[in-house]
């Protein structure tokens, strides 16, 4: 049992690393159309990545790290369905690098809330696309242990990117969830599952096993894992499909959350000026 828990921790660590690398990559200006060229499998040999390798190779390396370290735990987890994934997401959420409003305004000076939210959505969509492309590129290599591993790795990484986006959109619109980091991030996991801003009941958000929100989270994760199958297409078609689907779905989610928060945001916030 201890070994399984350690393997699961490795997968969560790898997903967190992938989130960080993908978000960092998404915030770097780069010419369009070069994503797949930089992710060619022949250039992604473990242990042979040059020190000056680009951000896309770092994302691919993080995905490969999950593949090498977590095969057994992920295989068992995928077999158990959305329940295992939901447990991993809830454990991962408090460790995501969420920026508060002050940090966001410092990084994106002079933007209105709507302009900032659009920048965050675009960045998260690019990060999700990078993960999908990286998984698709790694899928053609002979040493990957199982398709279930790749699916779980991509699912946890992309969901992490999206929950980080959900949390930062709440910051932008002045609707930070109450409580400490764990309670707040658990609320954002629920918001991700429900596709709307945090709306707590008097007793708070309940993600206990069997609760309606927990069941909805499991269904969302199972559906998300199902979409990750497209990243496993032959050659680099999987990389292209994974990038396209991830970008579209993350952008769609971000705009749904943003529109809901904008409607419910207290007062008129217009910042610059």
C-alpha atoms as a printed R data frame, in Angstrom:
    type eleno elety resid chain resno       x      y       z
1   ATOM     1    CA   UNK     A     1   0.000  0.000   0.000
2   ATOM     2    CA   UNK     A     2   2.861  2.346   0.829
3   ATOM     3    CA   UNK     A     3   4.408  1.714  -2.578
4   ATOM     4    CA   UNK     A     4   1.150  2.580  -4.312
5   ATOM     5    CA   UNK     A     5   0.869  5.830  -2.372
6   ATOM     6    CA   UNK     A     6   4.451  6.752  -3.281
7   ATOM     7    CA   UNK     A     7   3.775  6.029  -6.950
8   ATOM     8    CA   UNK     A     8   0.631  8.176  -6.837
9   ATOM     9    CA   UNK     A     9   2.675 10.987  -5.270
10  ATOM    10    CA   UNK     A    10   5.142 10.662  -8.139
11  ATOM    11    CA   UNK     A    11   2.319 11.076 -10.646
12  ATOM    12    CA   UNK     A    12   0.984 14.153  -8.846
13  ATOM    13    CA   UNK     A    13   4.498 15.635  -8.717
14  ATOM    14    CA   UNK     A    14   4.943 14.963 -12.429
15  ATOM    15    CA   UNK     A    15   1.575 16.574 -13.216
16  ATOM    16    CA   UNK     A    16   2.474 19.648 -11.154
17  ATOM    17    CA   UNK     A    17   5.792 19.908 -12.964
18  ATOM    18    CA   UNK     A    18   4.013 19.614 -16.294
19  ATOM    19    CA   UNK     A    19   1.558 22.365 -15.300
20  ATOM    20    CA   UNK     A    20   4.412 24.696 -14.340
21  ATOM    21    CA   UNK     A    21   6.392 24.020 -17.508
22  ATOM    22    CA   UNK     A    22   3.363 24.347 -19.786
23  ATOM    23    CA   UNK     A    23   2.181 27.605 -18.182
24  ATOM    24    CA   UNK     A    24   5.687 29.059 -18.385
25  ATOM    25    CA   UNK     A    25   5.892 28.056 -22.024
26  ATOM    26    CA   UNK     A    26   2.477 29.551 -22.804
27  ATOM    27    CA   UNK     A    27   3.564 32.933 -21.437
28  ATOM    28    CA   UNK     A    28   6.614 33.081 -23.700
29  ATOM    29    CA   UNK     A    29   6.127 34.711 -27.104
30  ATOM    30    CA   UNK     A    30   6.835 32.219 -29.878
31  ATOM    31    CA   UNK     A    31   6.019 31.984 -33.591
32  ATOM    32    CA   UNK     A    32   2.953 29.943 -34.364
33  ATOM    33    CA   UNK     A    33   3.206 26.700 -36.287
34  ATOM    34    CA   UNK     A    34   6.406 25.492 -34.630
35  ATOM    35    CA   UNK     A    35   4.866 23.415 -31.851
36  ATOM    36    CA   UNK     A    36   4.917 20.028 -33.557
37  ATOM    37    CA   UNK     A    37   8.362 20.541 -35.086
38  ATOM    38    CA   UNK     A    38   9.827 21.063 -31.629
39  ATOM    39    CA   UNK     A    39   8.072 17.972 -30.319
40  ATOM    40    CA   UNK     A    40   9.329 15.465 -32.857
41  ATOM    41    CA   UNK     A    41   9.988 12.200 -31.035
42  ATOM    42    CA   UNK     A    42  13.493 11.925 -32.452
43  ATOM    43    CA   UNK     A    43  14.413 15.027 -30.482
44  ATOM    44    CA   UNK     A    44  12.894 13.878 -27.192
45  ATOM    45    CA   UNK     A    45  15.318 11.272 -25.932
46  ATOM    46    CA   UNK     A    46  15.360 11.008 -22.128
47  ATOM    47    CA   UNK     A    47  18.725 11.990 -20.689
48  ATOM    48    CA   UNK     A    48  19.768 13.674 -23.948
49  ATOM    49    CA   UNK     A    49  17.817 16.903 -23.755
50  ATOM    50    CA   UNK     A    50  20.316 19.756 -24.266
51  ATOM    51    CA   UNK     A    51  20.621 22.358 -21.533
52  ATOM    52    CA   UNK     A    52  19.320 25.041 -23.855
53  ATOM    53    CA   UNK     A    53  16.295 23.016 -24.935
54  ATOM    54    CA   UNK     A    54  13.147 25.072 -25.457
55  ATOM    55    CA   UNK     A    55  10.126 25.141 -23.204
56  ATOM    56    CA   UNK     A    56   8.240 22.644 -25.334
57  ATOM    57    CA   UNK     A    57  10.908 20.045 -24.755
58  ATOM    58    CA   UNK     A    58  10.670 20.704 -21.036
59  ATOM    59    CA   UNK     A    59   6.926 20.026 -21.146
60  ATOM    60    CA   UNK     A    60   7.594 16.811 -23.039
61  ATOM    61    CA   UNK     A    61  10.275 15.840 -20.518
62  ATOM    62    CA   UNK     A    62   7.855 16.385 -17.630
63  ATOM    63    CA   UNK     A    63   5.281 14.163 -19.331
64  ATOM    64    CA   UNK     A    64   7.955 11.540 -19.918
65  ATOM    65    CA   UNK     A    65   8.917 11.712 -16.254
66  ATOM    66    CA   UNK     A    66   5.384 10.760 -15.294
67  ATOM    67    CA   UNK     A    67   5.552  7.872 -17.718
68  ATOM    68    CA   UNK     A    68   8.755  6.484 -16.255
69  ATOM    69    CA   UNK     A    69   7.873  6.961 -12.578
70  ATOM    70    CA   UNK     A    70   4.192  6.172 -12.273
71  ATOM    71    CA   UNK     A    71   3.266  3.315 -14.559
72  ATOM    72    CA   UNK     A    72   1.941  0.819 -12.005
73  ATOM    73    CA   UNK     A    73   0.009  3.306  -9.881
74  ATOM    74    CA   UNK     A    74  -1.535  5.000 -12.895
75  ATOM    75    CA   UNK     A    75  -2.535  1.726 -14.464
76  ATOM    76    CA   UNK     A    76  -4.384  0.732 -11.293
77  ATOM    77    CA   UNK     A    77  -5.864  4.203 -10.964
78  ATOM    78    CA   UNK     A    78  -7.216  4.343 -14.489
79  ATOM    79    CA   UNK     A    79  -8.746  0.930 -13.993
80  ATOM    80    CA   UNK     A    80 -10.669  2.274 -10.987
81  ATOM    81    CA   UNK     A    81 -12.084  5.137 -13.058
82  ATOM    82    CA   UNK     A    82 -12.942  8.713 -12.102
83  ATOM    83    CA   UNK     A    83 -12.750  8.065  -8.355
84  ATOM    84    CA   UNK     A    84  -8.965  7.687  -8.431
85  ATOM    85    CA   UNK     A    85  -8.560 10.707 -10.708
86  ATOM    86    CA   UNK     A    86 -10.778 12.862  -8.483
87  ATOM    87    CA   UNK     A    87  -8.664 11.932  -5.457
88  ATOM    88    CA   UNK     A    88  -5.514 12.951  -7.301
89  ATOM    89    CA   UNK     A    89  -7.045 16.246  -8.443
90  ATOM    90    CA   UNK     A    90  -8.209 17.181  -4.931
91  ATOM    91    CA   UNK     A    91  -4.745 16.372  -3.552
92  ATOM    92    CA   UNK     A    92  -3.024 18.338  -6.318
93  ATOM    93    CA   UNK     A    93  -5.188 21.484  -6.253
94  ATOM    94    CA   UNK     A    94  -3.764 23.185  -3.107
95  ATOM    95    CA   UNK     A    95  -0.273 22.888  -4.588
96  ATOM    96    CA   UNK     A    96  -1.040 24.659  -7.861
97  ATOM    97    CA   UNK     A    97   0.859 27.949  -8.341
98  ATOM    98    CA   UNK     A    98  -2.121 30.343  -8.273
99  ATOM    99    CA   UNK     A    99  -1.375 34.071  -8.558
100 ATOM   100    CA   UNK     A   100  -3.360 36.551  -6.486
101 ATOM   101    CA   UNK     A   101  -4.815 39.751  -7.908
102 ATOM   102    CA   UNK     A   102  -1.788 41.849  -6.979
103 ATOM   103    CA   UNK     A   103   0.578 39.492  -8.785
104 ATOM   104    CA   UNK     A   104  -1.688 39.296 -11.831
105 ATOM   105    CA   UNK     A   105  -1.985 43.072 -12.166
106 ATOM   106    CA   UNK     A   106   1.779 43.422 -11.795
107 ATOM   107    CA   UNK     A   107   2.362 40.864 -14.542
108 ATOM   108    CA   UNK     A   108  -0.300 42.345 -16.850
109 ATOM   109    CA   UNK     A   109  -0.172 46.095 -16.135
110 ATOM   110    CA   UNK     A   110  -2.714 48.491 -17.586
111 ATOM   111    CA   UNK     A   111  -5.352 45.886 -18.445
112 ATOM   112    CA   UNK     A   112  -8.990 45.965 -17.480
113 ATOM   113    CA   UNK     A   113 -10.520 42.925 -15.747
114 ATOM   114    CA   UNK     A   114 -11.979 41.663 -19.012
115 ATOM   115    CA   UNK     A   115  -8.687 42.147 -20.870
116 ATOM   116    CA   UNK     A   116  -6.794 40.368 -18.098
117 ATOM   117    CA   UNK     A   117  -9.266 37.496 -17.989
118 ATOM   118    CA   UNK     A   118  -8.950 37.041 -21.756
119 ATOM   119    CA   UNK     A   119  -5.159 36.948 -21.448
120 ATOM   120    CA   UNK     A   120  -5.409 34.302 -18.737
121 ATOM   121    CA   UNK     A   121  -7.810 32.199 -20.813
122 ATOM   122    CA   UNK     A   122  -5.572 32.415 -23.884
123 ATOM   123    CA   UNK     A   123  -2.505 31.477 -21.841
124 ATOM   124    CA   UNK     A   124  -4.218 28.488 -20.245
125 ATOM   125    CA   UNK     A   125  -5.478 27.332 -23.654
126 ATOM   126    CA   UNK     A   126  -1.945 27.461 -25.048
127 ATOM   127    CA   UNK     A   127  -0.615 25.568 -22.013
128 ATOM   128    CA   UNK     A   128  -3.244 22.831 -22.440
129 ATOM   129    CA   UNK     A   129  -2.397 22.585 -26.129
130 ATOM   130    CA   UNK     A   130   1.291 22.156 -25.279
131 ATOM   131    CA   UNK     A   131   0.469 19.257 -22.946
132 ATOM   132    CA   UNK     A   132  -1.692 17.549 -25.559
133 ATOM   133    CA   UNK     A   133   1.028 17.906 -28.174
134 ATOM   134    CA   UNK     A   134   3.689 16.617 -25.788
135 ATOM   135    CA   UNK     A   135   1.660 13.535 -24.856
136 ATOM   136    CA   UNK     A   136   0.988 12.854 -28.517
137 ATOM   137    CA   UNK     A   137   4.695 13.081 -29.306
138 ATOM   138    CA   UNK     A   138   5.713 10.824 -26.420
139 ATOM   139    CA   UNK     A   139   3.071  8.298 -27.466
140 ATOM   140    CA   UNK     A   140   5.093  7.289 -30.529
141 ATOM   141    CA   UNK     A   141   8.146  6.312 -28.471
142 ATOM   142    CA   UNK     A   142   8.669  2.603 -27.734
143 ATOM   143    CA   UNK     A   143   9.385  2.820 -23.994
144 ATOM   144    CA   UNK     A   144   6.033  4.176 -22.805
145 ATOM   145    CA   UNK     A   145   4.356  1.473 -20.698
146 ATOM   146    CA   UNK     A   146   0.649  1.864 -21.412
147 ATOM   147    CA   UNK     A   147  -1.949  4.087 -22.990
148 ATOM   148    CA   UNK     A   148  -3.725  4.396 -19.633
149 ATOM   149    CA   UNK     A   149  -0.647  6.066 -18.196
150 ATOM   150    CA   UNK     A   150  -0.495  8.677 -20.927
151 ATOM   151    CA   UNK     A   151  -4.220  9.400 -20.582
152 ATOM   152    CA   UNK     A   152  -3.990  9.877 -16.816
153 ATOM   153    CA   UNK     A   153  -0.895 12.060 -17.128
154 ATOM   154    CA   UNK     A   154  -2.501 14.355 -19.671
155 ATOM   155    CA   UNK     A   155  -5.785 14.465 -17.761
156 ATOM   156    CA   UNK     A   156  -4.203 15.501 -14.454
157 ATOM   157    CA   UNK     A   157  -1.941 18.053 -16.117
158 ATOM   158    CA   UNK     A   158  -4.666 19.731 -18.162
159 ATOM   159    CA   UNK     A   159  -7.143 19.725 -15.269
160 ATOM   160    CA   UNK     A   160  -4.438 21.338 -13.130
161 ATOM   161    CA   UNK     A   161  -3.982 24.085 -15.722
162 ATOM   162    CA   UNK     A   162  -7.744 24.638 -15.837
163 ATOM   163    CA   UNK     A   163  -8.215 24.743 -12.052
164 ATOM   164    CA   UNK     A   164  -5.390 27.277 -11.828
165 ATOM   165    CA   UNK     A   165  -7.254 29.324 -14.462
166 ATOM   166    CA   UNK     A   166 -10.523 29.047 -12.507
167 ATOM   167    CA   UNK     A   167  -8.805 30.275  -9.341
168 ATOM   168    CA   UNK     A   168  -7.156 33.240 -11.064
169 ATOM   169    CA   UNK     A   169 -10.391 34.293 -12.774
170 ATOM   170    CA   UNK     A   170 -12.002 34.451  -9.321
171 ATOM   171    CA   UNK     A   171  -9.161 36.752  -8.261
172 ATOM   172    CA   UNK     A   172  -9.681 39.010 -11.265
173 ATOM   173    CA   UNK     A   173 -13.392 39.501 -10.574
174 ATOM   174    CA   UNK     A   174 -13.010 40.004  -6.832
175 ATOM   175    CA   UNK     A   175 -14.696 36.733  -5.909
176 ATOM   176    CA   UNK     A   176 -11.991 34.753  -4.161
177 ATOM   177    CA   UNK     A   177 -13.460 31.710  -2.415
178 ATOM   178    CA   UNK     A   178 -13.390 31.916   1.396
179 ATOM   179    CA   UNK     A   179 -11.206 29.882   3.737
180 ATOM   180    CA   UNK     A   180  -7.608 28.737   3.744
181 ATOM   181    CA   UNK     A   181  -5.711 27.381   0.775
182 ATOM   182    CA   UNK     A   182  -7.136 23.847   0.996
183 ATOM   183    CA   UNK     A   183 -10.757 24.979   1.400
184 ATOM   184    CA   UNK     A   184 -10.374 27.618  -1.296
185 ATOM   185    CA   UNK     A   185  -8.801 25.298  -3.846
186 ATOM   186    CA   UNK     A   186 -11.336 22.573  -3.092
187 ATOM   187    CA   UNK     A   187 -14.023 25.134  -3.903
188 ATOM   188    CA   UNK     A   188 -12.317 25.826  -7.231
189 ATOM   189    CA   UNK     A   189 -12.241 22.095  -8.002
190 ATOM   190    CA   UNK     A   190 -16.011 22.114  -7.494
191 ATOM   191    CA   UNK     A   191 -16.324 25.197  -9.721
192 ATOM   192    CA   UNK     A   192 -14.330 23.395 -12.414
193 ATOM   193    CA   UNK     A   193 -16.689 20.417 -12.194
194 ATOM   194    CA   UNK     A   194 -19.834 22.588 -12.238
195 ATOM   195    CA   UNK     A   195 -18.613 24.958 -14.963
196 ATOM   196    CA   UNK     A   196 -19.517 28.073 -12.996
197 ATOM   197    CA   UNK     A   197 -18.105 30.351 -10.329
198 ATOM   198    CA   UNK     A   198 -17.969 29.300  -6.701
199 ATOM   199    CA   UNK     A   199 -21.378 29.463  -5.058
200 ATOM   200    CA   UNK     A   200 -21.155 28.002  -1.570
201 ATOM   201    CA   UNK     A   201 -24.047 26.602   0.389
202 ATOM   202    CA   UNK     A   202 -24.335 27.733   4.024
203 ATOM   203    CA   UNK     A   203 -22.325 24.675   5.076
204 ATOM   204    CA   UNK     A   204 -19.708 25.117   2.366
205 ATOM   205    CA   UNK     A   205 -18.809 22.962  -0.609
206 ATOM   206    CA   UNK     A   206 -19.047 19.218  -0.042
207 ATOM   207    CA   UNK     A   207 -16.789 16.916  -2.064
208 ATOM   208    CA   UNK     A   208 -17.314 13.845   0.127
209 ATOM   209    CA   UNK     A   209 -17.597 10.532  -1.661
210 ATOM   210    CA   UNK     A   210 -21.089 10.057  -3.015
211 ATOM   211    CA   UNK     A   211 -22.073 13.733  -2.829
212 ATOM   212    CA   UNK     A   212 -23.612 15.310  -5.960
213 ATOM   213    CA   UNK     A   213 -20.557 17.515  -6.550
214 ATOM   214    CA   UNK     A   214 -18.194 14.554  -6.094
215 ATOM   215    CA   UNK     A   215 -20.188 12.498  -8.612
216 ATOM   216    CA   UNK     A   216 -20.169 15.401 -11.055
217 ATOM   217    CA   UNK     A   217 -16.405 15.768 -10.615
218 ATOM   218    CA   UNK     A   218 -15.893 12.077 -11.371
219 ATOM   219    CA   UNK     A   219 -18.062 12.319 -14.485
220 ATOM   220    CA   UNK     A   220 -16.172 15.382 -15.713
221 ATOM   221    CA   UNK     A   221 -12.832 13.688 -15.161
222 ATOM   222    CA   UNK     A   222 -13.953 10.515 -16.908
223 ATOM   223    CA   UNK     A   223 -15.096 12.591 -19.897
224 ATOM   224    CA   UNK     A   224 -11.830 14.528 -19.867
225 ATOM   225    CA   UNK     A   225  -9.821 11.309 -19.816
226 ATOM   226    CA   UNK     A   226 -11.889 10.074 -22.752
227 ATOM   227    CA   UNK     A   227 -10.896 13.120 -24.801
228 ATOM   228    CA   UNK     A   228  -7.226 12.432 -24.035
229 ATOM   229    CA   UNK     A   229  -7.458  9.297 -26.178
230 ATOM   230    CA   UNK     A   230  -7.182 11.555 -29.233
231 ATOM   231    CA   UNK     A   231  -3.609 12.423 -28.203
232 ATOM   232    CA   UNK     A   232  -2.640  8.776 -28.793
233 ATOM   233    CA   UNK     A   233  -3.232  8.816 -32.540
234 ATOM   234    CA   UNK     A   234  -0.601  7.358 -34.886
235 ATOM   235    CA   UNK     A   235   2.601  9.277 -35.495
236 ATOM   236    CA   UNK     A   236   2.093 12.985 -34.844
237 ATOM   237    CA   UNK     A   237  -1.601 13.072 -35.712
238 ATOM   238    CA   UNK     A   238  -2.253 12.469 -32.010
239 ATOM   239    CA   UNK     A   239  -0.114 15.460 -31.074
240 ATOM   240    CA   UNK     A   240  -2.073 17.699 -33.442
241 ATOM   241    CA   UNK     A   241  -5.449 16.391 -32.286
242 ATOM   242    CA   UNK     A   242  -4.498 16.610 -28.612
243 ATOM   243    CA   UNK     A   243  -3.299 20.186 -28.965
244 ATOM   244    CA   UNK     A   244  -6.409 21.274 -30.854
245 ATOM   245    CA   UNK     A   245  -8.925 19.626 -28.501
246 ATOM   246    CA   UNK     A   246  -7.182 20.791 -25.349
247 ATOM   247    CA   UNK     A   247  -6.969 24.372 -26.575
248 ATOM   248    CA   UNK     A   248 -10.643 24.437 -27.545
249 ATOM   249    CA   UNK     A   249 -11.944 22.846 -24.340
250 ATOM   250    CA   UNK     A   250  -9.832 24.979 -22.001
251 ATOM   251    CA   UNK     A   251 -10.859 28.167 -23.774
252 ATOM   252    CA   UNK     A   252 -14.515 27.117 -23.619
253 ATOM   253    CA   UNK     A   253 -14.292 26.402 -19.886
254 ATOM   254    CA   UNK     A   254 -12.495 29.674 -19.155
255 ATOM   255    CA   UNK     A   255 -15.104 31.741 -20.950
256 ATOM   256    CA   UNK     A   256 -17.966 29.970 -19.187
257 ATOM   257    CA   UNK     A   257 -16.418 30.697 -15.788
258 ATOM   258    CA   UNK     A   258 -15.550 34.263 -16.774
259 ATOM   259    CA   UNK     A   259 -19.052 35.047 -18.013
260 ATOM   260    CA   UNK     A   260 -20.593 33.676 -14.824
261 ATOM   261    CA   UNK     A   261 -18.206 35.647 -12.599
262 ATOM   262    CA   UNK     A   262 -18.734 38.815 -14.610
263 ATOM   263    CA   UNK     A   263 -22.494 38.571 -14.084
264 ATOM   264    CA   UNK     A   264 -22.136 38.041 -10.345
265 ATOM   265    CA   UNK     A   265 -19.171 40.287  -9.651
266 ATOM   266    CA   UNK     A   266 -19.912 42.798  -6.841
267 ATOM   267    CA   UNK     A   267 -20.124 46.344  -8.162
268 ATOM   268    CA   UNK     A   268 -18.324 47.702 -11.201
269 ATOM   269    CA   UNK     A   269 -14.620 46.959 -11.375
270 ATOM   270    CA   UNK     A   270 -12.760 48.799 -14.035
271 ATOM   271    CA   UNK     A   271  -9.265 49.212 -12.561
272 ATOM   272    CA   UNK     A   272  -7.000 51.369 -14.746
273 ATOM   273    CA   UNK     A   273  -7.940 54.917 -14.266
